[in-house]
Coordinates of N, CA, C and O in Angstrom, one line a residue:
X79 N 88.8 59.7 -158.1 CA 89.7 59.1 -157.2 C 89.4 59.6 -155.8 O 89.2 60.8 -155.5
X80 N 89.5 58.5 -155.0 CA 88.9 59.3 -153.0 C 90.7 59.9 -153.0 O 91.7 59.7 -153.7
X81 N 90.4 60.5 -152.2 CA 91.1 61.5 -151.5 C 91.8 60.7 -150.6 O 91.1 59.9 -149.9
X82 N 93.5 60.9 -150.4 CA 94.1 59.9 -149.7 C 94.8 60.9 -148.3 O 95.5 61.9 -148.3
X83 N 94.3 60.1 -147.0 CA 94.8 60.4 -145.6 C 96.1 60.7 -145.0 O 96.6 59.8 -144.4
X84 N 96.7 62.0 -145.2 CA 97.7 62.4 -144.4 C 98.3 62.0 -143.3 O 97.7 62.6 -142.4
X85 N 99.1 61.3 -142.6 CA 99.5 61.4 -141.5 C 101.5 61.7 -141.7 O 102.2 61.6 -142.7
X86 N 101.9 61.9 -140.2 CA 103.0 62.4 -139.9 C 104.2 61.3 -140.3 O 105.4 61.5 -140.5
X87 N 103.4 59.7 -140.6 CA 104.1 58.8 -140.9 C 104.4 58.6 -142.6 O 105.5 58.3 -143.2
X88 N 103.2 58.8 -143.1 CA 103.1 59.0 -144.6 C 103.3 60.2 -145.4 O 103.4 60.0 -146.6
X89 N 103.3 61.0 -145.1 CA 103.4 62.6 -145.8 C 104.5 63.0 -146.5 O 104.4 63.7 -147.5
X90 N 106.0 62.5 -145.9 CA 107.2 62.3 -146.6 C 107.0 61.6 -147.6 O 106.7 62.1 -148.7
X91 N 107.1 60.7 -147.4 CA 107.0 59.6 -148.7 C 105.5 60.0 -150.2 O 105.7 60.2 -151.4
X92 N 104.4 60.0 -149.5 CA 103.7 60.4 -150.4 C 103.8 61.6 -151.6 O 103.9 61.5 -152.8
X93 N 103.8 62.9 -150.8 CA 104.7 63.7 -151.7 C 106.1 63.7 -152.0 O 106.5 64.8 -152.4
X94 N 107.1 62.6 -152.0 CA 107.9 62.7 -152.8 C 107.7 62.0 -153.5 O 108.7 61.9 -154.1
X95 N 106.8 61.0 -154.0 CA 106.1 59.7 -154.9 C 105.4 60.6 -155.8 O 105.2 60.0 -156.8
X96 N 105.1 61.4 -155.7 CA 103.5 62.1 -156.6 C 104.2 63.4 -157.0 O 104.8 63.9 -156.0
X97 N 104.2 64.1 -158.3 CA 104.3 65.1 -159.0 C 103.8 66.3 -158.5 O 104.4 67.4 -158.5
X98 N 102.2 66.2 -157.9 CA 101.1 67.1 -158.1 C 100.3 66.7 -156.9 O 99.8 65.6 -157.0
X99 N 100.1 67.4 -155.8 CA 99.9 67.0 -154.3 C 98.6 68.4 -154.3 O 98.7 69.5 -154.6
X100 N 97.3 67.6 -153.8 CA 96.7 69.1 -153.4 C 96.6 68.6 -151.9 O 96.1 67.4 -151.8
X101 N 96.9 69.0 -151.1 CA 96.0 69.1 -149.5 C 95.4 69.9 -148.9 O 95.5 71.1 -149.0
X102 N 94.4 69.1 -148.1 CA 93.2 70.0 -147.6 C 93.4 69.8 -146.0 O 93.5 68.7 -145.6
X103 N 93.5 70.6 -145.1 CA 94.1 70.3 -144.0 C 92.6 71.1 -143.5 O 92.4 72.3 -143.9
X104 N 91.8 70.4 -142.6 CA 90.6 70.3 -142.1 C 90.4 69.8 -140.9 O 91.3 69.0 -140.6
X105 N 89.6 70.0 -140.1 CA 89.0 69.7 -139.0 C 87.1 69.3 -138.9 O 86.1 70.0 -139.2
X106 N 87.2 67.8 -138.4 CA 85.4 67.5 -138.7 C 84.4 69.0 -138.0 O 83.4 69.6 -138.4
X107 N 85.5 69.2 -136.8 CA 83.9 70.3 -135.8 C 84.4 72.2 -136.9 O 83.9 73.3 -136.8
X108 N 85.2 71.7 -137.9 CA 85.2 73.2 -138.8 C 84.0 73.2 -139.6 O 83.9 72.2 -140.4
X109 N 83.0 74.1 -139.6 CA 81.8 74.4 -140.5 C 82.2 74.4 -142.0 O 81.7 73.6 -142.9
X110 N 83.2 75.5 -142.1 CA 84.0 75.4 -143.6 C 84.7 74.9 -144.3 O 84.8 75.3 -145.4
X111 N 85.6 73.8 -143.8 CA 85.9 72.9 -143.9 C 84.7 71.7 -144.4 O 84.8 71.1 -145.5
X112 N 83.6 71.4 -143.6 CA 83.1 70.3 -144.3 C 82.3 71.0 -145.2 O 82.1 70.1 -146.0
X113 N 81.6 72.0 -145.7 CA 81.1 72.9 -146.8 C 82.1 72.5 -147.9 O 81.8 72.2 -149.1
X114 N 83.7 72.6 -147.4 CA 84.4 72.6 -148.4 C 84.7 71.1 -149.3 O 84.9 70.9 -150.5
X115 N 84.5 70.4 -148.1 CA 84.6 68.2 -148.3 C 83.9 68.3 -150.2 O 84.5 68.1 -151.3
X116 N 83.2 68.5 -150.0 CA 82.5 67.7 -151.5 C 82.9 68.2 -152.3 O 83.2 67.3 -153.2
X117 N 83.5 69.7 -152.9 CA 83.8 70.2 -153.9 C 85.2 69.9 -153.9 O 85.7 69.5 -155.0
X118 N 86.1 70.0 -152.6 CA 87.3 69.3 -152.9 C 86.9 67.6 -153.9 O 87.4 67.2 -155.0
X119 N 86.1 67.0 -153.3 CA 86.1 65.7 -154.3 C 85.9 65.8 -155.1 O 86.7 65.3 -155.9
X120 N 84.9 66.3 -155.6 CA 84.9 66.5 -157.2 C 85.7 66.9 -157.8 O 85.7 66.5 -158.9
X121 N 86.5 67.8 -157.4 CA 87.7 67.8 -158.3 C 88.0 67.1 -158.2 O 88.0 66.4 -159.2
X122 N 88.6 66.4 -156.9 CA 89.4 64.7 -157.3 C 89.1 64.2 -158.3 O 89.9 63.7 -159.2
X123 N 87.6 64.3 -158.4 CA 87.5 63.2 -159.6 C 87.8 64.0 -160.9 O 88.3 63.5 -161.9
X124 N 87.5 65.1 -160.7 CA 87.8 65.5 -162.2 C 89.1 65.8 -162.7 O 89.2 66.4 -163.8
X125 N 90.4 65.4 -161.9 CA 91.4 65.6 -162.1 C 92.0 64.4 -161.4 O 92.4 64.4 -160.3
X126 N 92.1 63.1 -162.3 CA 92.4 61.8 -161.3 C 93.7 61.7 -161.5 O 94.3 61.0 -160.7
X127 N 94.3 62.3 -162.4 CA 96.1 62.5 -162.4 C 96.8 63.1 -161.0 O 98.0 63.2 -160.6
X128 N 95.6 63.5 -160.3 CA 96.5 64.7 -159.3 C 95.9 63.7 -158.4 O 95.0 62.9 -158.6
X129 N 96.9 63.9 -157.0 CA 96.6 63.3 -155.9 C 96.1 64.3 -154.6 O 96.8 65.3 -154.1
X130 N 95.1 64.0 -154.3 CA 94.3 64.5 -153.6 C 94.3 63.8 -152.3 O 93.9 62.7 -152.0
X131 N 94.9 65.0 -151.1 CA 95.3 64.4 -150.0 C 94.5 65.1 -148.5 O 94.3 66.3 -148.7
X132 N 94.0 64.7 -147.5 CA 93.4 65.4 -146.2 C 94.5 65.0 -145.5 O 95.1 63.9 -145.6
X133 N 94.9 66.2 -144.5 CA 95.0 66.0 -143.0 C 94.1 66.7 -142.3 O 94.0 68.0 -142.5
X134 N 93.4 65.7 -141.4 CA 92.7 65.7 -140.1 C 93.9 66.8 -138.9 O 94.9 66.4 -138.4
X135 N 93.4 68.2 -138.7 CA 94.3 68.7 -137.9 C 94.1 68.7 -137.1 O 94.7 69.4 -136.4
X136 N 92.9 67.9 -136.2 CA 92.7 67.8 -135.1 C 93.7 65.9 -134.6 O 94.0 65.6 -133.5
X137 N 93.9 65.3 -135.6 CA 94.5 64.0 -135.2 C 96.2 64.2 -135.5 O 97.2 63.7 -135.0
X138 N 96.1 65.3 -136.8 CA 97.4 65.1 -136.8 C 98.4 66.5 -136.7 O 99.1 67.2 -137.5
X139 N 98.1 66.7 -135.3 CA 98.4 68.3 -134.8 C 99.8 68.9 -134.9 O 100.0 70.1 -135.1
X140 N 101.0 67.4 -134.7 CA 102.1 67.8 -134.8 C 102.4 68.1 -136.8 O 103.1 69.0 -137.1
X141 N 101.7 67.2 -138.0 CA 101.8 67.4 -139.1 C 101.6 69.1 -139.1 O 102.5 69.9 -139.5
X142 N 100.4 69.6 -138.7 CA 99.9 70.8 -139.0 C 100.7 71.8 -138.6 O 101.0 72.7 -139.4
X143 N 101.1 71.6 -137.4 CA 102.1 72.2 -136.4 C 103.5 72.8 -137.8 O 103.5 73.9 -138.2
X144 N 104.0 72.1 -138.0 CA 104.8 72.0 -138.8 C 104.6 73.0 -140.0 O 105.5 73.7 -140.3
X145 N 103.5 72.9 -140.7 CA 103.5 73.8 -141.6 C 102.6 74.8 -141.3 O 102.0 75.4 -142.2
X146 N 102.5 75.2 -140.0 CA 101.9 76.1 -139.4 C 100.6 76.6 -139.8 O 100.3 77.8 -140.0
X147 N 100.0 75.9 -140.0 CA 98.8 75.7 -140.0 C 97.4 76.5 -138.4 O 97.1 76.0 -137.3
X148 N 97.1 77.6 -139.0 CA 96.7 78.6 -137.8 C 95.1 78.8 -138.0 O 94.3 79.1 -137.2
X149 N 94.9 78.4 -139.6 CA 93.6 78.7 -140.0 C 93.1 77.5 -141.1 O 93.6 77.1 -142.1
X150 N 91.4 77.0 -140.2 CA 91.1 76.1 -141.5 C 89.8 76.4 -142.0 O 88.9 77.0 -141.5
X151 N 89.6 75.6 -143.7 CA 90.6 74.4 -143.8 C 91.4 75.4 -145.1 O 91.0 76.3 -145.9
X152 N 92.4 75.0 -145.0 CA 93.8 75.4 -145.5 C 94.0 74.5 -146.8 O 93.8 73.2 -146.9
X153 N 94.4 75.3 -147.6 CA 94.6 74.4 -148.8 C 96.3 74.6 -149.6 O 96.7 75.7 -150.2
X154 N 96.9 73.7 -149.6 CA 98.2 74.0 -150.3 C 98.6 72.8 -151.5 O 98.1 71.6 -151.4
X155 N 99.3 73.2 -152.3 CA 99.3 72.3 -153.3 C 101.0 72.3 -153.4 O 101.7 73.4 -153.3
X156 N 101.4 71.3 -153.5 CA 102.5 70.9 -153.6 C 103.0 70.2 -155.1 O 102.6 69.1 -155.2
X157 N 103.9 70.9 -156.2 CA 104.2 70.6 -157.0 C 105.7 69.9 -157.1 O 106.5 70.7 -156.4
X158 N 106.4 68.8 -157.6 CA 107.5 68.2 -157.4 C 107.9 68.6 -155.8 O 108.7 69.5 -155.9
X159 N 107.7 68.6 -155.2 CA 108.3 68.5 -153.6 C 108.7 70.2 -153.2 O 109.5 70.5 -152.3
X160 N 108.0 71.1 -154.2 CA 107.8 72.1 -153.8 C 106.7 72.9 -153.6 O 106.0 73.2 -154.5
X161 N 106.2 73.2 -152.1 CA 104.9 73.5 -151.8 C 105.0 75.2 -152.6 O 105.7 76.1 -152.2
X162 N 104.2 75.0 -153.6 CA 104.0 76.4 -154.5 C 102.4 77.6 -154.5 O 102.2 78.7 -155.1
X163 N 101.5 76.8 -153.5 CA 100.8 77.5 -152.9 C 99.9 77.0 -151.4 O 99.5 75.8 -151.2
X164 N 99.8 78.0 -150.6 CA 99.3 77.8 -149.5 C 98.2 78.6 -148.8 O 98.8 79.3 -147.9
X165 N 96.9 78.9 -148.8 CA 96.4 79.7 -148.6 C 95.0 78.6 -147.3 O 94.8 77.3 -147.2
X166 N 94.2 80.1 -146.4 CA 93.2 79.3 -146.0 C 92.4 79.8 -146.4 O 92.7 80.8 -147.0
X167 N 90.8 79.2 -146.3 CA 89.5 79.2 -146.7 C 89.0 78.6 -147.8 O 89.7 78.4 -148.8
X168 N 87.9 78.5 -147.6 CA 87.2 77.1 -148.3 C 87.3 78.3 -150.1 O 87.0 79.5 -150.3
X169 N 87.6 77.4 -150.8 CA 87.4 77.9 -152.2 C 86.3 77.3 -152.8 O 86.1 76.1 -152.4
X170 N 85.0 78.0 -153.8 CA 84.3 78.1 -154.5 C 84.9 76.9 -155.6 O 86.0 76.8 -156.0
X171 N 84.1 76.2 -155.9 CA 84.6 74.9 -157.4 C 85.3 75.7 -158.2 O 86.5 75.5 -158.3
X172 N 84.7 76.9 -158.7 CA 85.2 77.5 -160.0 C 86.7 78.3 -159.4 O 87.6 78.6 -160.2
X173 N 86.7 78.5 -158.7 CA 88.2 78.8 -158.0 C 89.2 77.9 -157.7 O 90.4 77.9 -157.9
X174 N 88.3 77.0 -157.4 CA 89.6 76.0 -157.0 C 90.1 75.1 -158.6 O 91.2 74.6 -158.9
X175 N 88.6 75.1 -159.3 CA 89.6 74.7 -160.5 C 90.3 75.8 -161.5 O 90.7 75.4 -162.6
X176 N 90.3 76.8 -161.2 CA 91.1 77.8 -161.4 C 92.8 77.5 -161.4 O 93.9 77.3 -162.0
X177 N 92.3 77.7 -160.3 CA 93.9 77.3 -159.6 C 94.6 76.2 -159.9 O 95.8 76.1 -160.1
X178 N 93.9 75.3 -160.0 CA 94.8 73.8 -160.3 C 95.2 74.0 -161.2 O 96.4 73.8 -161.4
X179 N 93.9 74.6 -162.7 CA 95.1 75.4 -164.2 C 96.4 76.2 -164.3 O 97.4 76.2 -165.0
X180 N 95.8 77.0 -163.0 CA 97.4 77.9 -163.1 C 98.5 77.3 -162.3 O 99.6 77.9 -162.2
X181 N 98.2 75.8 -161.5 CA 99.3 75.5 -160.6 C 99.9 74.5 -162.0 O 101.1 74.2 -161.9
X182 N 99.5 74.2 -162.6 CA 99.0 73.2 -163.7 C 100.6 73.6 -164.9 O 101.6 72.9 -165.2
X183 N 100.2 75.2 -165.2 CA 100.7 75.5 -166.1 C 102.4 76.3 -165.8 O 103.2 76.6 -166.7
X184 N 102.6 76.6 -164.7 CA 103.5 77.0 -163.9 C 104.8 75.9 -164.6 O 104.7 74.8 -165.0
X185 N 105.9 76.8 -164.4 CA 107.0 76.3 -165.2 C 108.1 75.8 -164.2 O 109.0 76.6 -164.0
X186 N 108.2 74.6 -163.5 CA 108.9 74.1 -162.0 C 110.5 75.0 -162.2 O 111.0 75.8 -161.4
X187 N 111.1 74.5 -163.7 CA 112.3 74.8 -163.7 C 112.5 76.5 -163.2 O 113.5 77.1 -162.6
X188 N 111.6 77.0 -163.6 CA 111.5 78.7 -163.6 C 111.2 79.0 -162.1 O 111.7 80.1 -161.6
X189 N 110.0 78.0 -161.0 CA 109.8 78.5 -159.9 C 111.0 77.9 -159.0 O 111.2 78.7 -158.1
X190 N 112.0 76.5 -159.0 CA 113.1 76.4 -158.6 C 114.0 77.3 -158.7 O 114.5 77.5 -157.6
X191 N 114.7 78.1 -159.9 CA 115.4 78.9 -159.8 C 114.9 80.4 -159.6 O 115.7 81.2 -160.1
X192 N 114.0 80.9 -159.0 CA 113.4 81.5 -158.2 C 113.6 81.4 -157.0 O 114.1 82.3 -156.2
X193 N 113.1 80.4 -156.7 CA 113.6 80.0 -154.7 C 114.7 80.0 -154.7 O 115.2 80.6 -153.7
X194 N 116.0 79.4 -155.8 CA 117.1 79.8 -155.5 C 117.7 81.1 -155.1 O 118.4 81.5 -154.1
X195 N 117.4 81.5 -156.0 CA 117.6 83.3 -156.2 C 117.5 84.3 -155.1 O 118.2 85.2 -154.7
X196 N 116.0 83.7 -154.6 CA 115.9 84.6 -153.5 C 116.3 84.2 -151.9 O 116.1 84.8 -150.9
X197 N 117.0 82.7 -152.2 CA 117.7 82.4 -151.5 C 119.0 82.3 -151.1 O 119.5 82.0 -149.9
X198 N 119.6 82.6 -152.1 CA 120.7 82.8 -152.3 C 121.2 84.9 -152.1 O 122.3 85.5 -151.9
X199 N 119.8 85.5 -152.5 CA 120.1 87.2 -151.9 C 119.7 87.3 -150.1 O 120.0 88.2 -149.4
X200 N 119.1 86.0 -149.8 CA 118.6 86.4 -148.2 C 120.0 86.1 -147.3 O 120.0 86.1 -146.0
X201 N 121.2 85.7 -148.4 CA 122.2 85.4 -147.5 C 122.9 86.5 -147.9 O 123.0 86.7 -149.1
X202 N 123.8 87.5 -146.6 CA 124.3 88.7 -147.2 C 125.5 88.1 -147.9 O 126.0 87.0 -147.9
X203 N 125.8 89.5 -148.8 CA 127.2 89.1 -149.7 C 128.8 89.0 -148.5 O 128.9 89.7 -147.5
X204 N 129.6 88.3 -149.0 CA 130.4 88.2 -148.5 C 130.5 86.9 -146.4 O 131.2 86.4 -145.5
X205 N 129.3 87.1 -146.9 CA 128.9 86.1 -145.7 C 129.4 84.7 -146.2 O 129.8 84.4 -147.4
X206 N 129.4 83.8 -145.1 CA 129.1 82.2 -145.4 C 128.3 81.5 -144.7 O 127.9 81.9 -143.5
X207 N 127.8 80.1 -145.3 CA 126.4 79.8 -144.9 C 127.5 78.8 -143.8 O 128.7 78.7 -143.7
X208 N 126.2 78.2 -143.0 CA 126.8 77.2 -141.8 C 127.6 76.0 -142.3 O 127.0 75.3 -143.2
X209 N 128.6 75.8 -142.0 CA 129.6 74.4 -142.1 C 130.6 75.0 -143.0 O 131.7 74.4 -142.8
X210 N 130.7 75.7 -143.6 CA 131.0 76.4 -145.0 C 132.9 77.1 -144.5 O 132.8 77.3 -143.3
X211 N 133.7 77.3 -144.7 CA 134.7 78.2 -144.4 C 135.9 77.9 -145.8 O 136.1 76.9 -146.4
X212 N 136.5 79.2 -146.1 CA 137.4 79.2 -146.6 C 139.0 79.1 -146.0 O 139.4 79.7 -145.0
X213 N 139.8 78.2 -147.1 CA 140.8 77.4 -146.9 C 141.9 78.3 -147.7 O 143.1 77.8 -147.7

């Protein structure tokens, strides 16, 4: 499957449509980045269940901006609409299909109530969150 084009208009919508999100956030004048271009595709193809996405961070600077994006090319994978890894530099095939096993086998219900958890201790006890007051 080709690899489908990020922008700031489509990126909502696409990852909340798709289960299993990889993106490659790249630039044409990055050396490592296009070293990285073909092996990302081949996984595409070897994994045509998963959707395989580029943003261009030179066109789409405010997208990048956003997920702060400082180093490329950057790879994060987004599982049910939770981005569960995010790292930069170009990964080796056998690495990157590494990873898609272990993003693969990861338990959502278990990493949701995790982010809860640790969201719910970054707010102190006895505090309340914004809008919130007792009656």
């Amino acid at each position: 499957m080709a690899t489908v084009e990020l922008t700031k208009e489509n990126f909502d919508q696409t990852v909340s449509e798709n289960p299993f999100v990889l993106i490659d956030f790249w630039a044409g004048w990055c050396r490592p980045c296009l070293q990285f271009a073909p092996v990302y595709e081949r996984a595409s193809e070897a994994h045509p269940d998963l959707l395989f996405a580029k943003v261009d961070t030179e066109a789409q600077q405010e997208l990048a901006g956003a997920f702060q994006i400082t180093s490329i090319p950057t790879l994060m994978i987004v599982r049910d609409q939770v981005a569960i890894f995010a790292q930069p530099g170009a990964l080796p095939e056998a690495a990157l299909t590494d990873l898609i096993g272990q993003a693969r086998a990861l338990d959502m219900d278990e990493v949701r109530a995790k982010i809860a958890a640790e969201q719910g201790s970054a707010q102190a006890p006895g505090t309340e969150g914004p809008g919130t007051s007792e009656a």
